[in-house]
Amino acid sequence: MTDETLAPAEKHVFQADVARLLHLMVHSIYSERDIFLRELISNAADACEKLRYEANTTPSLTEDGAAFSIQVALDPDAGTLSVIDNGVGMNHDELNSALGTIANSGTRAFLEKMKAAENSPGAAELIGQFGIGFYSAFMVADRVVVDTRRAGEAHAWRWTSDGKGDYEISPLALEEAPARGSRVVLHLNADSKEEYLRPYKIERLIAEHSSAVATPIDLIEKPGEEPRRIGEGAALWAKNKSEITPEQYKDFYQNLSGQFDDPALTIHWRAEGRAEYTVLAFVPGSRPFDLFDPSRKGKAKLYSRRVLISKDADLLPGYLRFIRLVVDSPDLPLNVSRELVQQNQVYAAIKKGVANRLLQELTKLADNEPEKFADVWKHFGPVLKEGLYEDPERRDPLLKMARFVTTANPEGGRSLADYVANLRPNQTAIYYIAGDGAERVAASPQLEGFRARGVEVLLLSDPVDAFWVQNAVGFDGKPFKSITQGSADIKNIDLVDETQKKDENPAATAKFVAAAKGVLESVVEDVRVSDRLSESPACLIAPDFGLDLRLQQILASAGQAPEKAKPVLEINPTHPLVVALEEKTGDKALFEDAVWLLFDEARLMDGEQPHDASAFAARLIRVLGKAAGA
């Protein structure tokens, strides 16, 4: 391609999300500018890994024999900093797609977080938690030029932008282009030239943030000088643990995860046997932005002999998706598609072995370092509990490590082993209540009788809780039992304070129950005396067979509920209101209004609306009027 044949430049407008991202970076988080170099080096390393993979099926792509490398070149006179790689490079369409749009599914979440934190002290930290890639260059540059040539292709291209709304793509003469790969040239702005053209500053940043990159990094301090190796490009996971410092593990984790926190747990092991593989895994110290992404995919890099096979390998079950890891196995084939690799028996063995070992390590952390595990559970407990529902094979170790908020431990951190060790005499089940929000659950009237008997109850407020308890057989021989479904079975458990026991009038109560059944027969399955109430007049529970109340609510909100079963209304025969109403069964109008109000009050306590809002309001006015003598 000669200068005479070069076509004119094409002008493009940035995708709206890119424009927003650029504006936020330049105006909100300028204090975290150092991140740009880590992001550009990470992109360059990915390009080298991609070409290394493609060359396994197309050796001609690397027939020049040049070793993969990344160069950071400074030009103080021109005021430029360049990051150069000899990786896969980009063609015209790839250049336009990669640098004009954002494909990452978590981008909008990042933008919303940034918008919320704008001009706040937390804004500077968010950039490191997400990893914004190429666009971070505009924090330090007022113009960026990318010269690139895709390996194996005969055309080269130049991308240019000032980051203010549009960019240009034009053909590039081959003599000006890299032989393959990309050259990203940052024309530094006035505030950045002095800082980022100092060799010692660049060397320190690379040592701090990119020392674990698996591609050698060279520094060229000024035009014409020889490159100086400042990053050895050795795969950290291939080293012996004794050779790796905590700082190196941390740097690798931050590069791998795109986060700036410290890992809560680092796990590094080599497995031998049916499959040989090495794993370096990290439990993050804070929640990733994409933790609750609907795709529920993990972030695992899969290598074979240090050749990247997949950047997002499906190696982890969905409930371990928060763990960031690298897996390298010499037993995996290089010359097949990534989809076929996943059908490989060795791959299946690795997948199973990795999940088992990670759960072992989390269990060990829970047993040996409970305070550290408490932070892990705080961030990832709701996700780990998904495994109780999805993975019956590993349910036991998950139940062992699970931690709960209970009536005895409202701050959380209660294990099932501790719960079972403190069962009350004659208690035969692990009791739980599921609901929306810990505070609302803790205020449920169904808890009163259990509290009066000193029976501990699990307070389950995560949406997944309503599902896993339906399938969990039990723990240590004790079944899980909902306190909002079926009979309470707590009569044989003594009250903590027997003096609180109140006298009942069985005959009057039986008359009240029979009359209430007649009033509510269209909306309840039964009305009966409750063992679980000690303070409130009434509550609703689900029938013995069917769905728990909370699960019915969740399925209904998702439009997936079967025909809703009628609840059971339980009444407290010693409550003053019920005792008074036992004497009012002859006043039909008042009695019916009062019973309906009891029913609707019980619905309200469960977070439901009254059965009929207008009828509820009319009854309330009539009863209040009668009480006031109106």
XYZ file of C-alpha atoms in Angstrom:
630
model
C 0.000 0.000 0.000
C 1.554 3.337 -1.056
C 0.666 6.856 -0.009
C -1.002 7.465 -3.394
C -3.460 4.607 -2.881
C -4.492 5.508 0.651
C -8.188 6.291 1.001
C -9.349 9.391 2.908
C -10.069 9.153 6.625
C -13.505 8.081 7.845
C -15.090 10.096 10.628
C -17.223 8.272 13.232
C -19.143 9.347 16.328
C -18.593 7.515 19.615
C -21.381 5.332 20.925
C -23.366 7.189 23.592
C -22.015 5.050 26.443
C -18.425 5.715 25.359
C -19.058 9.453 25.319
C -20.509 9.308 28.840
C -17.599 7.216 30.059
C -15.022 9.618 28.611
C -16.751 12.593 30.183
C -16.874 10.941 33.609
C -13.228 9.941 33.488
C -11.925 13.311 32.455
C -14.089 15.364 34.790
C -14.715 13.149 37.823
C -11.845 10.764 38.480
C -8.797 12.574 37.218
C -6.961 11.859 40.484
C -6.665 8.155 39.583
C -4.778 8.705 36.356
C -2.075 6.094 37.045
C -4.525 3.352 36.080
C -4.222 4.116 32.354
C -0.855 2.366 32.027
C -2.032 -0.835 33.679
C -5.068 -0.927 31.379
C -3.071 -0.379 28.175
C -0.456 -2.970 29.141
C -3.209 -5.431 30.006
C -4.773 -4.908 26.567
C -1.382 -5.427 24.920
C -0.818 -8.652 26.852
C -4.262 -9.904 25.825
C -3.413 -9.193 22.168
C -0.232 -11.283 22.481
C -2.104 -14.133 24.151
C -4.762 -14.066 21.436
C -2.174 -14.321 18.670
C -0.333 -17.097 20.523
C -3.599 -19.038 20.514
C -4.438 -18.352 16.853
C -0.917 -19.326 15.775
C -1.511 -22.863 16.992
C -3.892 -23.435 14.086
C -2.313 -20.881 11.700
C 1.483 -20.975 12.270
C 2.106 -18.503 9.443
C 0.773 -15.696 11.659
C 4.041 -15.776 13.642
C 6.378 -17.038 10.948
C 8.731 -14.092 11.508
C 9.707 -15.793 14.780
C 9.585 -12.572 16.794
C 9.108 -13.246 20.507
C 6.045 -11.679 22.041
C 6.790 -8.463 23.871
C 5.354 -5.163 25.042
C 7.285 -1.908 24.799
C 6.606 1.330 26.638
C 8.370 4.131 24.754
C 8.819 7.708 25.997
C 9.513 10.748 23.816
C 10.029 13.798 26.051
C 10.538 16.171 23.094
C 7.297 15.152 21.366
C 5.436 14.794 24.665
C 4.247 11.269 23.854
C 4.041 7.928 25.633
C 3.541 4.834 23.487
C 2.520 1.277 24.363
C 3.538 -1.114 21.587
C 2.798 -4.818 21.223
C 3.414 -7.421 18.533
C 0.197 -9.278 19.236
C -2.766 -9.988 17.010
C -3.520 -6.410 15.946
C -6.816 -5.230 14.412
C -8.317 -4.863 10.983
C -10.665 -2.052 9.986
C -13.882 -3.585 11.336
C -12.273 -4.769 14.568
C -10.773 -1.327 15.134
C -14.111 0.381 14.643
C -15.902 -2.085 16.930
C -13.270 -2.243 19.677
C -12.577 1.490 19.990
C -15.935 2.986 19.076
C -18.348 0.989 21.204
C -18.471 -0.777 24.550
C -19.448 -4.433 24.502
C -18.935 -5.176 28.199
C -22.274 -6.079 29.771
C -21.316 -4.406 33.047
C -20.612 -0.996 31.531
C -23.974 0.536 32.347
C -23.667 -0.600 35.952
C -20.276 1.092 36.096
C -21.635 4.296 34.581
C -24.516 4.432 37.037
C -22.155 3.861 39.983
C -19.881 6.603 38.686
C -22.767 9.001 38.211
C -23.964 8.340 41.761
C -20.455 8.816 43.189
C -19.528 11.822 41.041
C -17.812 14.553 43.073
C -17.782 12.290 46.127
C -14.715 10.830 47.913
C -15.591 7.338 46.615
C -15.495 8.303 42.942
C -11.741 7.818 42.565
C -11.913 4.225 43.798
C -14.563 3.037 41.357
C -12.379 3.158 38.288
C -10.038 0.522 39.644
C -12.907 -1.759 40.600
C -14.165 -1.981 37.044
C -11.239 -1.906 34.630
C -12.223 0.517 31.882
C -9.517 -0.460 29.417
C -8.431 1.617 26.466
C -10.516 4.724 27.240
C -8.520 5.406 30.389
C -5.863 6.860 28.042
C -7.917 10.051 27.796
C -7.338 10.792 31.467
C -3.762 11.753 30.584
C -3.867 12.496 26.842
C -5.619 15.145 24.789
C -5.114 13.061 21.646
C -4.637 9.314 21.131
C -3.379 7.645 17.944
C -3.560 3.886 17.382
C -1.562 2.371 14.518
C -2.401 -1.271 13.996
C -1.998 -4.154 11.581
C -3.682 -7.487 12.055
C -1.352 -10.475 11.919
C -1.491 -12.099 8.482
C -3.188 -9.172 6.716
C -1.740 -6.786 4.138
C -3.442 -3.577 5.275
C -2.785 -1.304 8.212
C -4.966 1.342 9.836
C -4.749 4.456 11.998
C -7.343 5.422 14.592
C -7.243 9.001 15.944
C -9.373 10.856 18.504
C -9.273 13.688 21.000
C -11.921 11.905 23.096
C -14.462 14.708 22.703
C -17.147 12.927 20.710
C -15.758 11.474 17.503
C -12.820 9.579 16.004
C -11.251 8.958 12.608
C -10.073 5.760 10.937
C -7.762 6.025 7.952
C -5.531 3.636 5.967
C -1.893 3.588 7.057
C 1.142 3.033 4.858
C 2.794 -0.271 5.775
C 6.172 1.376 6.284
C 4.636 3.464 9.067
C 2.775 0.563 10.668
C 3.902 -2.169 13.051
C 4.820 -5.445 11.326
C 1.933 -6.854 13.362
C 0.113 -5.738 16.475
C -0.659 -2.235 17.701
C 1.089 0.983 18.675
C -0.940 3.219 20.992
C 0.519 6.739 21.062
C -0.662 9.084 23.803
C -0.107 12.785 23.168
C -0.002 13.733 26.807
C -1.870 16.767 28.046
C -0.112 19.609 29.827
C -0.872 18.236 33.303
C 0.581 14.807 32.491
C 3.784 15.440 30.527
C 6.068 16.061 33.466
C 4.700 13.142 35.475
C 4.476 10.385 32.879
C 7.617 11.050 30.873
C 9.868 10.224 33.808
C 11.391 6.732 33.334
C 11.492 5.982 37.065
C 7.794 6.850 37.411
C 6.827 4.510 34.554
C 9.064 1.738 35.881
C 7.489 2.070 39.312
C 3.947 1.931 37.912
C 4.741 -1.173 35.874
C 6.373 -2.865 38.851
C 3.396 -1.934 41.020
C 0.527 -2.864 38.722
C 1.797 -4.997 35.834
C 4.625 -7.122 37.205
C 2.577 -10.296 36.849
C 1.707 -9.823 33.171
C 2.732 -12.968 31.285
C 4.423 -11.042 28.450
C 7.870 -9.396 28.775
C 7.798 -5.594 29.102
C 10.597 -3.315 27.870
C 11.079 0.388 28.537
C 12.543 2.777 25.950
C 13.422 5.955 27.804
C 13.863 8.153 24.703
C 13.962 7.722 20.902
C 17.077 5.896 19.700
C 17.848 4.209 23.030
C 17.955 0.444 23.434
C 14.974 -1.222 25.138
C 15.529 -2.148 28.775
C 13.711 -5.192 30.183
C 11.678 -4.230 33.276
C 9.102 -7.038 33.284
C 10.187 -10.629 32.862
C 6.821 -11.917 31.593
C 6.954 -15.138 33.594
C 3.604 -16.751 34.363
C 3.137 -16.267 38.086
C 1.050 -19.417 38.481
C 3.906 -21.532 37.069
C 6.251 -20.503 39.881
C 6.618 -22.242 43.218
C 4.605 -20.609 45.979
C 7.792 -20.093 47.984
C 9.111 -17.819 45.209
C 6.089 -15.507 45.178
C 5.643 -12.552 47.518
C 2.259 -11.378 48.840
C 2.726 -8.191 46.814
C 3.140 -10.192 43.598
C 0.003 -12.176 44.337
C -1.864 -8.930 44.991
C -0.608 -7.327 41.751
C -1.633 -10.389 39.762
C -5.064 -10.414 41.388
C -5.630 -6.754 40.579
C -4.622 -7.275 36.955
C -6.797 -10.359 36.672
C -9.877 -8.923 38.370
C -9.657 -5.256 37.389
C -10.167 -4.342 41.060
C -8.034 -2.322 43.451
C -8.891 -4.140 46.672
C -6.829 -6.811 48.405
C -7.887 -10.424 47.831
C -9.677 -11.928 50.826
C -8.186 -15.347 50.039
C -5.422 -16.516 47.684
C -5.426 -20.188 46.651
C -2.543 -21.620 44.609
C -2.112 -25.324 43.954
C -0.912 -27.895 41.446
C -3.006 -31.014 40.859
C -1.705 -34.306 39.543
C -3.423 -37.563 38.691
C -6.057 -38.117 36.028
C -5.520 -34.526 34.917
C -2.507 -32.333 35.594
C -3.211 -28.660 36.065
C -2.196 -25.583 38.038
C -4.681 -23.166 39.603
C -4.219 -19.673 40.960
C -7.490 -18.400 42.419
C -8.587 -15.358 44.402
C -11.639 -14.558 46.495
C -12.145 -10.781 46.080
C -12.128 -8.498 49.071
C -15.225 -6.654 47.800
C -18.170 -7.341 45.541
C -17.488 -7.139 41.785
C -19.896 -4.961 39.810
C -21.197 -7.931 37.837
C -21.877 -10.196 40.821
C -25.614 -10.304 40.134
C -25.400 -10.154 36.342
C -28.242 -12.312 34.939
C -25.758 -14.406 32.923
C -24.173 -15.628 36.203
C -20.918 -16.452 34.413
C -17.572 -16.886 36.158
C -14.318 -15.166 35.256
C -11.821 -17.958 34.644
C -8.849 -17.804 32.282
C -7.983 -21.202 30.843
C -4.485 -21.918 29.506
C -2.751 -24.908 28.013
C 1.037 -24.716 28.399
C 0.639 -20.957 29.053
C -1.335 -20.474 25.826
C -4.663 -18.774 26.502
C -7.509 -21.031 25.349
C -10.407 -19.066 26.824
C -10.660 -15.734 28.572
C -14.042 -16.585 30.117
C -13.957 -20.348 30.538
C -17.015 -22.027 32.018
C -15.019 -23.647 34.822
C -17.004 -22.559 37.845
C -20.547 -23.307 38.976
C -22.685 -20.173 38.998
C -22.563 -19.818 42.771
C -18.735 -19.501 42.708
C -18.740 -16.862 39.954
C -17.221 -14.225 42.236
C -13.900 -16.137 42.373
C -11.243 -14.967 39.902
C -8.836 -17.631 38.723
C -6.352 -18.896 36.173
C -6.130 -22.589 35.256
C -3.264 -23.990 33.165
C -3.145 -27.634 32.039
C -0.657 -29.320 29.684
C -3.244 -32.052 29.095
C -5.685 -29.830 27.212
C -5.438 -29.730 23.389
C -4.463 -26.465 21.717
C -5.596 -27.165 18.194
C -9.356 -27.404 18.722
C -12.060 -24.811 19.183
C -12.844 -23.502 22.633
C -16.303 -25.099 22.414
C -14.791 -28.549 21.798
C -12.360 -28.091 24.677
C -15.355 -27.885 27.009
C -16.466 -31.344 25.833
C -13.051 -32.797 26.643
C -12.919 -35.347 29.505
C -9.845 -33.698 30.973
C -11.711 -30.395 31.010
C -14.616 -32.033 32.858
C -12.211 -33.501 35.438
C -10.545 -30.104 35.931
C -13.909 -28.385 36.326
C -14.997 -30.823 39.024
C -11.642 -30.774 40.815
C -11.446 -26.968 40.867
C -14.936 -26.540 42.357
C -14.286 -29.175 45.043
C -10.968 -27.664 46.070
C -12.336 -24.124 46.217
C -15.135 -25.242 48.533
C -12.592 -27.071 50.708
C -10.530 -23.896 51.009
C -13.570 -21.779 51.872
C -14.598 -24.311 54.513
C -11.079 -24.289 55.928
C -11.195 -20.479 56.085
C -14.543 -20.633 57.899
C -13.167 -23.090 60.467
C -9.740 -21.543 61.041
C -10.238 -17.801 60.438
C -13.899 -17.037 61.270
C -13.428 -13.254 61.288
C -11.946 -13.244 57.790
C -14.620 -15.637 56.569
C -17.309 -13.370 58.039
C -16.292 -10.674 55.522
C -16.353 -13.196 52.673
C -19.831 -14.354 53.703
C -21.049 -10.761 54.027
C -20.101 -10.095 50.388
C -20.853 -13.462 48.809
C -23.144 -15.411 51.150
C -26.297 -14.796 49.053
C -24.431 -16.134 45.994
C -22.975 -19.166 47.759
C -26.473 -20.087 48.968
C -27.515 -20.482 45.325
C -25.443 -23.664 45.429
C -27.677 -25.091 48.162
C -30.467 -25.069 45.590
C -28.499 -25.877 42.432
C -25.812 -28.327 43.522
C -27.128 -31.224 45.643
C -23.781 -33.037 45.302
C -21.987 -30.283 47.223
C -24.847 -29.237 49.504
C -23.238 -30.656 52.671
C -20.017 -28.602 52.517
C -22.049 -25.530 51.585
C -24.354 -26.023 54.562
C -21.343 -26.490 56.813
C -19.843 -23.135 55.805
C -23.138 -21.233 55.617
C -23.689 -18.489 58.173
C -27.064 -17.146 59.266
C -28.840 -14.336 61.041
C -30.972 -15.886 63.775
C -33.191 -14.758 66.621
C -30.321 -15.583 68.998
C -27.666 -13.975 66.756
C -29.258 -10.939 65.051
C -25.825 -9.751 63.883
C -25.356 -12.941 61.840
C -22.461 -15.380 61.669
C -24.346 -18.327 63.188
C -23.381 -21.748 61.806
C -25.761 -24.682 61.620
C -23.358 -26.728 63.743
C -23.673 -24.138 66.520
C -27.443 -24.051 66.074
C -27.811 -27.826 66.422
C -25.497 -27.883 69.432
C -27.923 -25.564 71.242
C -31.253 -27.226 70.503
C -33.851 -26.937 73.267
C -35.051 -30.139 75.013
C -37.656 -31.866 72.807
C -36.730 -29.710 69.798
C -36.515 -31.963 66.748
C -36.125 -29.528 63.820
C -34.139 -26.538 62.590
C -36.755 -23.792 62.426
C -36.637 -20.951 59.923
C -38.719 -18.084 58.628
C -38.209 -16.635 55.145
C -39.242 -13.119 54.210
C -38.336 -9.834 52.573
C -35.763 -7.966 54.654
C -34.129 -9.016 57.909
C -35.895 -6.394 60.054
C -39.341 -7.282 58.725
C -38.681 -10.992 59.202
C -37.500 -10.417 62.780
C -40.795 -8.624 63.540
C -43.009 -11.466 62.263
C -45.720 -12.529 64.753
C -45.095 -16.210 63.903
C -41.851 -15.948 65.912
C -43.524 -15.142 69.225
C -44.164 -18.672 70.486
C -40.662 -19.797 69.513
C -39.106 -16.821 71.263
C -41.163 -17.523 74.396
C -39.725 -21.054 74.454
C -36.151 -19.978 73.757
C -36.172 -21.759 70.379
C -33.685 -20.233 67.947
C -35.051 -19.503 64.461
C -33.088 -18.817 61.264
C -34.080 -15.444 59.772
C -33.812 -15.922 56.005
C -34.161 -12.702 54.008
C -32.334 -13.433 50.717
C -34.626 -14.362 47.776
C -32.749 -17.643 47.199
C -33.538 -18.762 50.775
C -37.144 -19.530 49.911
C -35.958 -22.028 47.295
C -33.060 -23.947 48.841
C -34.871 -24.789 52.076
C -37.511 -26.594 50.021
C -34.876 -29.033 48.724
C -32.479 -29.290 51.661
C -33.082 -32.554 53.540
C -31.628 -31.213 56.754
C -28.397 -30.863 58.699
C -26.914 -33.314 61.181
C -30.094 -35.372 61.129
C -32.372 -32.412 61.858
C -34.871 -31.368 59.155
C -35.522 -27.760 58.184
C -39.033 -26.616 59.109
C -40.751 -23.358 58.216
C -42.532 -21.625 61.098
C -45.007 -20.157 58.593
C -46.199 -23.507 57.254
C -48.146 -26.306 58.900
C -48.438 -27.021 62.609
C -45.788 -25.580 64.905
C -45.013 -28.784 66.867
C -43.627 -26.856 69.841
C -46.112 -27.752 72.569
C -43.614 -30.159 74.121
C -40.938 -27.465 74.453
C -41.197 -25.700 77.795
C -41.687 -21.947 78.066
C -38.617 -20.078 79.294
C -40.816 -18.411 81.910
C -43.721 -20.660 82.907
C -45.304 -17.754 84.817
C -46.097 -16.151 81.453
C -48.520 -18.961 80.636
C -52.075 -17.610 80.436
C -55.330 -19.354 81.182
C -57.561 -20.305 78.291
C -61.312 -20.796 77.967
C -61.555 -23.781 75.601
C -65.317 -23.647 75.214
C -65.434 -19.950 74.336
C -62.470 -20.333 72.027
C -64.063 -23.245 70.192
C -67.217 -21.146 69.649
C -65.111 -18.221 68.342
C -63.156 -20.483 65.967
C -66.293 -22.055 64.531
C -67.910 -18.646 63.975
C -64.733 -17.199 62.391
C -64.537 -20.149 59.979
C -68.017 -19.321 58.792
C -67.082 -15.687 58.150
C -63.814 -16.419 56.325
C -64.598 -19.710 54.595
C -64.128 -18.119 51.144
C -60.549 -16.943 51.815
C -58.966 -19.334 54.338
C -58.562 -23.087 54.477
C -59.015 -23.198 58.236
C -59.131 -21.165 61.427
C -57.447 -22.741 64.438
C -55.796 -22.047 67.768
C -52.099 -21.219 67.555
C -49.112 -22.496 69.512
C -46.818 -19.947 67.859
C -48.493 -16.732 69.071
C -47.925 -15.161 72.473
C -48.339 -11.410 71.851
C -50.256 -10.845 68.591
C -53.939 -11.735 68.135
C -53.585 -13.626 64.830
C -51.270 -14.686 62.027
C -51.403 -16.492 58.704
C -49.548 -19.665 57.837
C -49.378 -21.888 54.769
C -51.174 -25.263 54.842
C -49.211 -28.382 55.746
C -48.868 -29.326 52.083
C -47.985 -26.778 49.433
C -45.682 -23.796 49.187
C -44.278 -21.699 52.000
C -45.791 -18.196 52.204
C -42.550 -16.490 51.144
C -42.064 -18.761 48.134
C -45.654 -18.061 47.063
C -44.923 -14.320 47.182
C -41.729 -14.624 45.124
C -43.334 -16.789 42.449
C -46.366 -14.508 42.290
C -44.190 -11.414 41.784
C -42.435 -13.220 38.923
C -45.745 -14.243 37.350
C -44.956 -17.935 37.881
C -47.143 -18.840 40.832
C -49.574 -21.740 40.602
C -53.085 -21.166 41.872
C -52.556 -19.693 45.306
C -53.517 -21.980 48.167
C -55.783 -20.589 50.847
C -53.851 -19.806 54.036
C -54.694 -20.906 57.557
C -55.628 -18.209 60.090
C -54.251 -18.970 63.536
C -55.575 -17.068 66.538
C -54.125 -16.442 69.984
C -56.859 -17.511 72.439
C -55.343 -15.543 75.327
C -55.012 -12.201 73.510
C -57.355 -9.571 75.058
C -58.907 -8.756 71.671
C -59.717 -12.390 70.917
C -61.052 -12.902 74.456
C -63.304 -9.838 74.031
C -64.543 -11.011 70.624
C -65.446 -14.404 72.083
C -68.196 -12.531 73.910
C -69.365 -10.741 70.733
C -70.319 -13.705 68.542
C -73.960 -12.705 69.027
C -73.406 -9.254 67.471
C -73.170 -10.581 63.920
C -72.258 -7.314 62.150
C -69.550 -6.309 64.631
C -68.179 -9.848 64.844
C -67.886 -10.237 61.076
C -66.164 -6.852 60.707
C -63.724 -7.662 63.508
C -62.842 -11.109 62.126
C -62.211 -9.687 58.640
C -60.015 -6.977 60.186
C -58.027 -9.663 62.047
C -57.520 -11.487 58.754
C -56.392 -8.338 56.896
C -54.130 -7.300 59.780
C -52.419 -10.686 59.515
C -51.957 -10.133 55.757
C -50.403 -6.717 56.426
C -47.954 -8.246 58.910
C -46.812 -10.604 56.109
C -46.208 -7.707 53.734
C -49.417 -8.303 51.758
C -52.235 -5.898 50.883
C -55.674 -6.262 52.502
C -57.851 -8.799 50.705
C -60.198 -6.001 49.558
C -58.863 -2.522 50.269
C -62.180 -0.678 50.030
C -63.987 -3.240 52.187
C -61.118 -3.088 54.692
C -61.455 0.698 54.955
C -65.239 0.507 55.384
C -64.980 -2.134 58.125
C -62.311 -0.143 59.954
C -64.481 2.985 59.957
C -67.511 1.054 61.240
C -65.567 -0.613 64.065
C -63.853 2.628 65.078
C -67.163 4.445 65.022
C -68.756 1.839 67.267
C -65.801 1.979 69.667
C -66.101 5.775 69.825
C -69.836 5.584 70.387
C -70.653 7.310 67.113
